[in-house]
XYZ file of C-alpha atoms in Angstrom:
152
model
C 9.576 -12.546 16.845
C 6.680 -14.508 15.809
C 4.288 -11.937 16.841
C 6.758 -9.230 15.908
C 6.394 -9.967 13.148
C 2.653 -10.934 12.279
C 2.064 -6.773 14.022
C 3.679 -5.528 11.219
C 2.603 -8.230 8.362
C -0.959 -7.363 9.361
C -0.842 -3.434 9.774
C -0.873 -3.529 13.601
C -3.715 -6.197 13.550
C -5.617 -4.027 10.861
C -5.960 -7.375 9.025
C -7.911 -9.470 11.239
C -10.739 -6.843 10.752
C -13.878 -8.616 9.724
C -14.593 -8.504 5.979
C -11.931 -6.851 3.303
C -8.928 -6.759 5.671
C -7.180 -4.886 2.348
C -9.508 -1.748 2.553
C -8.591 -1.921 6.230
C -4.617 -1.821 5.663
C -5.381 1.147 3.426
C -7.178 2.757 5.671
C -4.217 2.160 7.737
C -2.147 3.539 5.356
C -4.032 7.193 4.949
C -3.698 6.770 8.922
C 0.454 6.940 8.342
C 0.224 9.143 5.835
C -1.497 11.640 7.995
C 2.246 11.598 10.689
C 4.355 11.143 7.827
C 3.026 14.012 5.186
C 5.034 17.279 6.557
C 8.286 15.721 6.306
C 10.222 16.611 3.441
C 10.392 14.399 0.015
C 14.014 12.721 1.560
C 13.178 11.626 5.663
C 9.251 10.337 3.353
C 11.087 8.283 0.918
C 13.387 6.830 3.241
C 10.743 5.740 5.465
C 8.805 4.167 2.594
C 11.671 2.005 1.152
C 12.541 0.967 5.522
C 8.725 -0.230 4.752
C 9.483 -1.979 1.791
C 12.417 -4.160 3.320
C 10.350 -4.572 6.380
C 7.536 -5.641 4.715
C 9.224 -7.958 2.691
C 10.543 -9.525 5.258
C 7.280 -9.826 7.684
C 4.881 -10.402 4.995
C 7.354 -13.871 3.592
C 7.062 -14.577 7.385
C 3.563 -14.183 8.190
C 3.041 -16.905 4.951
C 4.746 -19.319 7.038
C 3.674 -18.689 10.246
C 0.425 -19.002 8.975
C 1.100 -21.794 6.578
C -0.958 -20.014 3.237
C 0.413 -18.303 0.270
C -0.062 -14.540 0.517
C -2.997 -14.069 3.371
C -5.233 -11.767 3.128
C -4.583 -11.124 6.752
C -1.179 -9.445 5.909
C -1.672 -5.634 4.597
C 1.507 -3.953 5.341
C 1.480 -4.066 1.403
C -1.575 -2.139 0.912
C -0.057 0.201 3.783
C 2.772 0.516 1.382
C 1.136 1.108 -1.897
C -0.933 4.161 -0.285
C 1.510 5.336 1.449
C 3.063 5.111 -2.698
C -0.339 6.990 -4.173
C -0.367 9.127 -1.638
C 3.363 10.225 -1.929
C 2.896 13.295 -3.668
C -0.215 14.665 -2.969
C -1.477 17.632 -0.724
C -2.935 17.339 3.513
C -5.979 17.164 2.472
C -9.670 15.153 3.124
C -10.213 15.460 -1.196
C -7.132 14.439 -2.113
C -6.317 11.854 0.688
C -10.327 10.204 -0.037
C -9.229 10.046 -4.183
C -5.684 8.667 -3.292
C -7.183 5.756 -1.687
C -10.566 5.091 -3.022
C -7.635 5.164 -6.754
C -5.431 2.872 -5.079
C -7.919 0.222 -3.880
C -9.121 0.639 -7.590
C -5.843 -0.658 -9.078
C -4.967 -2.813 -6.104
C -8.194 -5.028 -6.959
C -7.974 -4.744 -10.591
C -4.330 -5.537 -10.835
C -3.556 -4.077 -14.541
C -0.634 -5.159 -16.183
C 2.529 -5.952 -14.727
C 0.547 -6.333 -10.815
C -0.857 -9.701 -12.504
C 1.615 -11.153 -13.903
C 3.773 -10.397 -10.426
C 0.414 -11.677 -8.413
C 0.657 -14.610 -10.091
C 4.636 -15.658 -11.003
C 6.310 -13.847 -7.571
C 6.205 -15.163 -4.328
C 7.073 -15.150 -0.960
C 6.903 -11.361 0.943
C 8.443 -9.686 -3.054
C 5.468 -10.986 -4.287
C 3.667 -9.576 -1.520
C 4.468 -6.206 -1.925
C 5.503 -5.610 -5.357
C 1.982 -6.222 -6.943
C 0.790 -3.579 -4.796
C 3.683 -1.278 -5.253
C 3.053 -1.462 -9.047
C -0.918 -0.653 -8.030
C 0.436 2.265 -6.288
C 1.848 3.719 -8.849
C -0.919 3.677 -11.671
C -2.730 4.901 -8.404
C -0.226 7.833 -7.903
C 0.050 8.926 -11.270
C -4.150 8.819 -11.852
C -4.246 10.595 -9.036
C -1.565 13.216 -9.905
C -3.352 14.126 -13.284
C -6.616 14.550 -11.694
C -4.733 17.494 -9.671
C -3.133 18.745 -12.356
C -6.289 18.704 -14.277
C -8.694 19.972 -10.874
C -6.062 23.453 -11.059
C -6.263 24.061 -14.701
C -10.492 24.484 -13.774
């Protein structure tokens, strides 16, 4: 069971890739989005919600398995955050790249309340929620950018 939980928490082991595991996890999120992007909103958000719940449990378990708080190898949070960012994006490479960059920006910057969550909530829920907030910020900016681009 530990192997399965670690497989999920580390984004199919992408969290073990060298240098910037969060960036690798976000890239996996873009690949997952490519698979899900043609779904209707209902099934898309159902899968996203399921991944969030699974992420809370697997990230929390991974903390215990490796005996470290919010270990860098855990990237299921980046995958979910990336899926939030791209949830309303058109299936276009420019939108995917912009969403990827925006999510990484907000995930690293951690504007309030993401920074508060990161510092005060622990366990799987804390690991997941700061990236949900980053994903929501990136979603808003991406949608605003896409709207402005259509006006030009």
